[in-house]
Amino acid sequence: MLTYLIRRLVAAVVLLFIVSAATFAIFFLVPRIGGASADDLASRYVGKSAGPAQIHEAAVRLGFTDPIWLQYGRFAKGIVAGSEYNTGASIEQCPAPCLGYSFLTQNPVLPDLIDRLPVTLSLASGAAVLWLFGGVATGVVSALKRGSPLDRGAMGIALAGVSLPIFFTGLLSLTIFSYGLGWTAGGGSYTPLTQNPAEWAYDLLLPWITLSFLYAAAYARLTRAGMLETMNEDYIRTARAKGLRERDVVIKHGLRAALTPILTIFGLDLGLLLGGAILTETTFSLPGIGKYAVDAINNNDLPKVLGVTLLGASFIIVANLVVDLLYAVVDPRVRVS
């Protein structure tokens, strides 16, 4: 297991390097291939009244006139050892790990991401608990009651959850439960967990339910399909023939074997949300990483977009690593193989 873990960690580092290089090329190399000059890139970070000489001076100062491999080398060095950025008025330090420096806000990107991470982490973790337990429980009950009105009703609701986009269900839930009935907090409300746990949960309750409704629908359908296949296996009949309680047969033998694909998509979904639940945070005006990414895109602030992309890729890689390790815990057949 230790050898496997070391091998996966090395592969994760290599993958992060590839992702960073590809992302950097998309933001800084592709525009050059498309005909944009270094001055065109620098014009985004100077005032509208700046002349050609001032724009060219900014391009040289920001390093846009250097070869792309040298620009990426400075960026990669900043992740490991920190970097310095010349803003014109002063030399700004960006300590390691430096994910870039915004020339619009004159701030390093990583501290901004860290400030917004608790919001995204709170949203993703709370919704993940709801959709995982709710979706899996619904799928198990539907599989055991196959063909019943309960099964058909649950799968009909699951189909609606998969089909309806989050911005539709989010706005609809805000209109009904927040602005109409006043049962939940409105958009834009967030209280840190350390400040007031009850207010924190109240502010995030509606985003949790809305986001979990989307994901729980997919988990319910996947769990139902896995349970229907698993409950027909020979070892399930053997367990029943040995006189085990039906609850033990369903949970310890049936559900445990059906959890492998659920763990796979759970790791991917959670990793993606930790990188920014863009639609949910935008719909509910939550100051998380997703809203931060949308604002950066609207302002054409490429260093911020690059930082969000790298952070999201890191979360996905770590989530996949954790999921692979959990396979051996959930399914003993993985350890044997």
Short mmCIF file of C-alpha atoms in Angstrom, two decimals, residues 1-336:
data_model
loop_
_atom_site.label_atom_id
_atom_site.label_comp_id
_atom_site.label_asym_id
_atom_site.label_seq_id
_atom_site.Cartn_x
_atom_site.Cartn_y
_atom_site.Cartn_z
CA MET A 1 0.00 0.00 0.00
CA LEU A 2 2.86 2.40 0.81
CA THR A 3 4.46 1.76 -2.57
CA TYR A 4 1.14 2.35 -4.29
CA LEU A 5 0.63 5.58 -2.36
CA ILE A 6 4.10 6.89 -3.26
CA ARG A 7 3.54 6.01 -6.91
CA ARG A 8 0.22 7.83 -6.95
CA LEU A 9 1.71 10.90 -5.26
CA VAL A 10 4.46 11.07 -7.86
CA ALA A 11 1.88 10.70 -10.62
CA ALA A 12 -0.18 13.48 -9.01
CA VAL A 13 2.79 15.86 -9.06
CA VAL A 14 3.48 15.07 -12.71
CA LEU A 15 -0.17 15.56 -13.58
CA LEU A 16 -0.26 18.92 -11.81
CA PHE A 17 2.79 19.98 -13.82
CA ILE A 18 1.06 18.98 -17.07
CA VAL A 19 -2.15 20.77 -16.06
CA SER A 20 -0.28 23.94 -15.09
CA ALA A 21 1.66 23.95 -18.37
CA ALA A 22 -1.46 23.33 -20.46
CA THR A 23 -3.45 25.97 -18.58
CA PHE A 24 -0.67 28.53 -18.85
CA ALA A 25 -0.39 27.85 -22.58
CA ILE A 26 -4.15 28.32 -23.05
CA PHE A 27 -4.10 31.74 -21.41
CA PHE A 28 -0.79 33.09 -22.69
CA LEU A 29 0.31 31.06 -25.74
CA VAL A 30 -2.96 30.54 -27.62
CA PRO A 31 -3.69 34.32 -27.85
CA ARG A 32 -0.22 34.81 -29.34
CA ILE A 33 -0.89 32.07 -31.89
CA GLY A 34 -4.20 33.77 -32.69
CA GLY A 35 -2.38 36.98 -33.58
CA ALA A 36 -2.39 38.88 -30.28
CA SER A 37 0.85 40.67 -29.53
CA ALA A 38 2.52 41.24 -26.18
CA ASP A 39 1.17 44.79 -26.23
CA ASP A 40 -2.36 43.46 -26.75
CA LEU A 41 -2.03 41.31 -23.62
CA ALA A 42 -0.58 44.21 -21.63
CA SER A 43 -3.35 46.58 -22.69
CA ARG A 44 -5.72 44.76 -20.34
CA TYR A 45 -3.72 45.89 -17.32
CA VAL A 46 -3.24 49.59 -18.09
CA GLY A 47 -5.69 52.45 -18.18
CA LYS A 48 -7.86 53.17 -21.21
CA SER A 49 -6.01 56.44 -21.74
CA ALA A 50 -2.60 54.75 -21.98
CA GLY A 51 -0.69 55.35 -25.21
CA PRO A 52 1.28 52.82 -27.27
CA ALA A 53 4.53 53.65 -25.48
CA GLN A 54 2.99 53.10 -22.05
CA ILE A 55 1.40 49.84 -23.17
CA HIS A 56 4.70 48.55 -24.55
CA GLU A 57 6.48 49.57 -21.35
CA ALA A 58 3.91 47.58 -19.35
CA ALA A 59 4.37 44.56 -21.65
CA VAL A 60 8.12 44.60 -21.04
CA ARG A 61 7.69 45.12 -17.29
CA LEU A 62 5.19 42.26 -17.00
CA GLY A 63 7.39 39.93 -19.03
CA PHE A 64 4.96 39.46 -21.93
CA THR A 65 7.71 40.14 -24.46
CA ASP A 66 9.78 37.20 -23.20
CA PRO A 67 9.57 33.74 -24.80
CA ILE A 68 6.63 31.67 -23.54
CA TRP A 69 8.91 29.04 -21.99
CA LEU A 70 10.62 31.71 -19.92
CA GLN A 71 7.28 33.11 -18.78
CA TYR A 72 6.12 29.66 -17.71
CA GLY A 73 9.45 29.06 -15.97
CA ARG A 74 8.90 32.15 -13.83
CA PHE A 75 5.36 31.03 -13.07
CA ALA A 76 6.47 27.51 -12.08
CA LYS A 77 9.29 28.93 -9.97
CA GLY A 78 6.76 31.11 -8.17
CA ILE A 79 4.76 28.03 -7.15
CA VAL A 80 7.83 26.43 -5.59
CA ALA A 81 9.90 29.37 -4.32
CA GLY A 82 7.76 32.49 -4.65
CA SER A 83 8.12 35.33 -7.12
CA GLU A 84 8.46 39.09 -7.53
CA TYR A 85 6.22 41.28 -9.69
CA ASN A 86 7.04 44.74 -10.94
CA THR A 87 3.88 46.85 -10.77
CA GLY A 88 5.65 49.97 -11.98
CA ALA A 89 5.39 51.81 -8.67
CA SER A 90 7.01 49.07 -6.58
CA ILE A 91 8.23 45.48 -6.52
CA GLU A 92 5.58 43.23 -4.97
CA GLN A 93 6.45 39.93 -3.30
CA CYS A 94 4.32 36.86 -3.94
CA PRO A 95 5.38 34.16 -1.43
CA ALA A 96 5.34 30.47 -2.30
CA PRO A 97 3.17 28.84 -3.35
CA CYS A 98 2.42 31.73 -5.69
CA LEU A 99 -0.43 30.96 -8.10
CA GLY A 100 -0.10 34.28 -9.87
CA TYR A 101 -0.47 37.99 -9.25
CA SER A 102 -3.44 40.08 -10.33
CA PHE A 103 -2.24 43.23 -12.05
CA LEU A 104 -5.75 44.69 -11.84
CA THR A 105 -6.24 44.43 -8.07
CA GLN A 106 -2.50 44.49 -7.22
CA ASN A 107 -2.88 41.37 -5.05
CA PRO A 108 -1.51 37.82 -5.14
CA VAL A 109 -4.12 35.29 -6.22
CA LEU A 110 -3.64 32.62 -3.54
CA PRO A 111 -4.63 34.75 -0.51
CA ASP A 112 -7.83 35.73 -2.32
CA LEU A 113 -8.59 32.06 -2.96
CA ILE A 114 -7.89 31.13 0.65
CA ASP A 115 -10.26 33.86 1.85
CA ARG A 116 -13.05 32.45 -0.31
CA LEU A 117 -12.30 28.77 0.24
CA PRO A 118 -14.35 28.46 3.50
CA VAL A 119 -17.49 29.52 1.62
CA THR A 120 -16.99 26.97 -1.15
CA LEU A 121 -15.90 24.29 1.32
CA SER A 122 -19.00 24.88 3.45
CA LEU A 123 -21.28 24.75 0.43
CA ALA A 124 -19.70 21.62 -1.07
CA SER A 125 -19.36 19.63 2.16
CA GLY A 126 -22.89 20.32 3.39
CA ALA A 127 -24.47 19.54 0.04
CA ALA A 128 -22.29 16.42 -0.35
CA VAL A 129 -23.60 14.96 2.93
CA LEU A 130 -27.20 15.56 1.84
CA TRP A 131 -26.88 14.20 -1.68
CA LEU A 132 -24.76 11.19 -0.70
CA PHE A 133 -27.03 9.89 2.06
CA GLY A 134 -30.24 11.02 0.41
CA GLY A 135 -29.37 9.72 -3.05
CA VAL A 136 -27.97 6.38 -1.88
CA ALA A 137 -30.88 5.75 0.50
CA THR A 138 -33.41 6.57 -2.22
CA GLY A 139 -31.63 4.28 -4.70
CA VAL A 140 -31.53 1.37 -2.23
CA VAL A 141 -35.23 1.68 -1.36
CA SER A 142 -36.16 1.97 -5.04
CA ALA A 143 -34.16 -1.16 -5.89
CA LEU A 144 -35.75 -3.17 -3.07
CA LYS A 145 -39.24 -1.94 -4.09
CA ARG A 146 -38.68 -2.32 -7.80
CA GLY A 147 -41.77 -1.57 -9.88
CA SER A 148 -43.74 -0.18 -6.94
CA PRO A 149 -45.33 3.30 -6.91
CA LEU A 150 -42.54 4.36 -4.51
CA ASP A 151 -39.90 3.28 -7.01
CA ARG A 152 -41.58 5.02 -9.92
CA GLY A 153 -42.20 8.19 -7.96
CA ALA A 154 -38.62 8.36 -6.68
CA MET A 155 -37.16 7.78 -10.13
CA GLY A 156 -39.51 10.38 -11.60
CA ILE A 157 -38.30 12.96 -9.10
CA ALA A 158 -34.70 11.87 -9.78
CA LEU A 159 -35.23 12.38 -13.51
CA ALA A 160 -36.54 15.89 -12.83
CA GLY A 161 -33.52 16.60 -10.62
CA VAL A 162 -31.09 15.53 -13.31
CA SER A 163 -32.91 17.45 -16.04
CA LEU A 164 -33.46 20.81 -14.33
CA PRO A 165 -30.44 23.16 -14.32
CA ILE A 166 -29.22 24.58 -11.04
CA PHE A 167 -29.88 28.20 -12.00
CA PHE A 168 -33.56 27.34 -12.60
CA THR A 169 -34.10 25.38 -9.38
CA GLY A 170 -32.01 27.92 -7.44
CA LEU A 171 -33.99 30.94 -8.59
CA LEU A 172 -37.27 29.05 -8.13
CA SER A 173 -36.37 28.01 -4.59
CA LEU A 174 -35.27 31.57 -3.73
CA THR A 175 -38.55 32.95 -5.04
CA ILE A 176 -40.71 30.49 -3.11
CA PHE A 177 -38.91 29.71 0.15
CA SER A 178 -36.91 32.88 0.73
CA TYR A 179 -38.68 35.87 -0.85
CA GLY A 180 -42.16 34.35 -0.72
CA LEU A 181 -42.46 32.34 2.51
CA GLY A 182 -39.43 33.75 4.32
CA TRP A 183 -38.36 30.33 5.57
CA THR A 184 -34.72 30.62 4.49
CA ALA A 185 -32.08 33.28 4.05
CA GLY A 186 -31.94 35.22 0.80
CA GLY A 187 -29.11 35.31 -1.69
CA GLY A 188 -25.81 36.86 -0.67
CA SER A 189 -26.05 35.86 3.00
CA TYR A 190 -23.10 34.02 4.55
CA THR A 191 -21.96 33.79 8.17
CA PRO A 192 -18.64 32.05 8.99
CA LEU A 193 -18.98 28.79 10.89
CA THR A 194 -16.66 29.96 13.67
CA GLN A 195 -18.72 33.10 14.21
CA ASN A 196 -22.20 31.57 14.52
CA PRO A 197 -22.78 27.89 13.57
CA ALA A 198 -26.58 28.21 13.63
CA GLU A 199 -26.56 31.27 11.38
CA TRP A 200 -24.00 29.56 9.13
CA ALA A 201 -26.32 26.59 8.59
CA TYR A 202 -29.37 28.85 8.14
CA ASP A 203 -27.66 30.90 5.43
CA LEU A 204 -26.52 27.81 3.51
CA LEU A 205 -29.60 25.63 3.96
CA LEU A 206 -31.29 26.59 0.69
CA PRO A 207 -28.08 26.36 -1.42
CA TRP A 208 -27.39 22.97 0.18
CA ILE A 209 -30.83 21.61 -0.66
CA THR A 210 -30.83 23.03 -4.17
CA LEU A 211 -27.37 21.70 -5.00
CA SER A 212 -27.96 18.32 -3.35
CA PHE A 213 -31.23 17.89 -5.28
CA LEU A 214 -29.27 18.00 -8.53
CA TYR A 215 -26.62 15.50 -7.43
CA ALA A 216 -28.84 13.22 -5.31
CA ALA A 217 -30.93 12.49 -8.38
CA ALA A 218 -27.94 11.06 -10.24
CA TYR A 219 -26.78 9.11 -7.18
CA ALA A 220 -30.23 7.61 -6.68
CA ARG A 221 -30.36 6.35 -10.25
CA LEU A 222 -26.82 4.96 -10.10
CA THR A 223 -27.41 3.28 -6.72
CA ARG A 224 -30.63 1.71 -7.92
CA ALA A 225 -28.94 0.26 -11.00
CA GLY A 226 -26.01 -1.07 -8.95
CA MET A 227 -28.25 -2.62 -6.31
CA LEU A 228 -30.45 -4.34 -8.89
CA GLU A 229 -27.36 -5.94 -10.39
CA THR A 230 -25.72 -6.81 -7.08
CA MET A 231 -28.77 -8.33 -5.40
CA ASN A 232 -28.90 -11.01 -8.12
CA GLU A 233 -25.36 -12.22 -7.47
CA ASP A 234 -24.65 -15.72 -6.16
CA TYR A 235 -23.04 -14.50 -2.94
CA ILE A 236 -26.25 -12.64 -2.04
CA ARG A 237 -28.23 -15.87 -2.34
CA THR A 238 -25.57 -17.64 -0.28
CA ALA A 239 -25.80 -15.01 2.44
CA ARG A 240 -29.56 -15.42 2.59
CA ALA A 241 -29.24 -19.21 2.62
CA LYS A 242 -26.94 -18.93 5.66
CA GLY A 243 -29.74 -17.23 7.55
CA LEU A 244 -28.38 -13.69 7.72
CA ARG A 245 -30.82 -10.92 8.45
CA GLU A 246 -32.12 -9.14 5.38
CA ARG A 247 -30.77 -5.83 6.65
CA ASP A 248 -27.26 -7.29 6.88
CA VAL A 249 -27.59 -8.83 3.43
CA VAL A 250 -28.65 -5.52 1.90
CA ILE A 251 -26.18 -3.22 3.68
CA LYS A 252 -23.09 -5.33 4.32
CA HIS A 253 -23.17 -7.39 1.13
CA GLY A 254 -25.38 -5.70 -1.45
CA LEU A 255 -24.79 -1.99 -0.87
CA ARG A 256 -21.10 -2.37 -0.03
CA ALA A 257 -20.41 -4.00 -3.39
CA ALA A 258 -22.46 -1.37 -5.22
CA LEU A 259 -20.57 1.56 -3.66
CA THR A 260 -17.50 1.37 -5.91
CA PRO A 261 -18.92 3.38 -8.85
CA ILE A 262 -20.62 5.74 -6.40
CA LEU A 263 -17.27 6.48 -4.74
CA THR A 264 -15.77 7.20 -8.15
CA ILE A 265 -18.25 9.87 -9.14
CA PHE A 266 -18.41 11.21 -5.58
CA GLY A 267 -14.69 11.98 -5.66
CA LEU A 268 -15.00 13.72 -9.02
CA ASP A 269 -18.10 15.68 -8.02
CA LEU A 270 -16.67 16.83 -4.70
CA GLY A 271 -13.35 17.78 -6.31
CA LEU A 272 -15.13 19.81 -8.96
CA LEU A 273 -17.26 21.63 -6.39
CA LEU A 274 -14.27 22.45 -4.20
CA GLY A 275 -12.74 24.08 -7.28
CA GLY A 276 -15.78 26.36 -7.41
CA ALA A 277 -19.53 25.73 -7.59
CA ILE A 278 -19.87 28.44 -10.22
CA LEU A 279 -23.58 28.28 -11.00
CA THR A 280 -24.70 27.78 -7.40
CA GLU A 281 -22.49 30.51 -5.97
CA THR A 282 -23.53 32.90 -8.72
CA THR A 283 -27.24 32.13 -8.30
CA PHE A 284 -27.14 32.62 -4.52
CA SER A 285 -24.48 35.39 -4.64
CA LEU A 286 -22.15 33.48 -2.32
CA PRO A 287 -18.61 34.94 -2.11
CA GLY A 288 -16.86 31.66 -2.90
CA ILE A 289 -14.29 30.50 -5.42
CA GLY A 290 -16.88 30.03 -8.16
CA LYS A 291 -18.13 33.61 -7.85
CA TYR A 292 -14.51 34.74 -7.73
CA ALA A 293 -13.85 32.92 -11.03
CA VAL A 294 -16.89 34.49 -12.70
CA ASP A 295 -15.80 37.97 -11.64
CA ALA A 296 -12.27 37.28 -12.89
CA ILE A 297 -13.59 36.16 -16.28
CA ASN A 298 -15.83 39.22 -16.57
CA ASN A 299 -12.86 41.47 -15.75
CA ASN A 300 -10.54 39.53 -18.08
CA ASP A 301 -8.15 38.97 -15.16
CA LEU A 302 -6.18 36.01 -16.50
CA PRO A 303 -3.93 35.39 -13.45
CA LYS A 304 -7.02 34.90 -11.28
CA VAL A 305 -8.60 32.50 -13.77
CA LEU A 306 -5.32 30.60 -13.99
CA GLY A 307 -5.12 30.34 -10.19
CA VAL A 308 -8.69 29.05 -9.89
CA THR A 309 -8.03 26.46 -12.61
CA LEU A 310 -4.91 25.14 -10.88
CA LEU A 311 -6.64 25.02 -7.50
CA GLY A 312 -9.58 23.11 -8.98
CA ALA A 313 -7.23 20.65 -10.70
CA SER A 314 -5.43 20.07 -7.38
CA PHE A 315 -8.71 19.28 -5.62
CA ILE A 316 -9.74 16.81 -8.32
CA ILE A 317 -6.37 15.02 -8.23
CA VAL A 318 -6.43 14.76 -4.43
CA ALA A 319 -10.05 13.56 -4.46
CA ASN A 320 -9.23 10.84 -6.99
CA LEU A 321 -6.30 9.70 -4.86
CA VAL A 322 -8.48 9.47 -1.75
CA VAL A 323 -11.16 7.58 -3.68
CA ASP A 324 -8.64 5.03 -4.94
CA LEU A 325 -7.49 4.41 -1.37
CA LEU A 326 -11.09 4.04 -0.18
CA TYR A 327 -11.75 1.33 -2.78
CA ALA A 328 -9.78 -1.14 -0.67
CA VAL A 329 -11.83 -0.24 2.40
CA VAL A 330 -15.23 -0.53 0.74
CA ASP A 331 -14.62 -3.58 -1.46
CA PRO A 332 -12.21 -6.30 -0.16
CA ARG A 333 -11.92 -7.67 -3.71
CA VAL A 334 -9.76 -4.65 -4.56
CA ARG A 335 -7.22 -5.59 -1.91
CA VAL A 336 -7.08 -9.14 -3.22
#
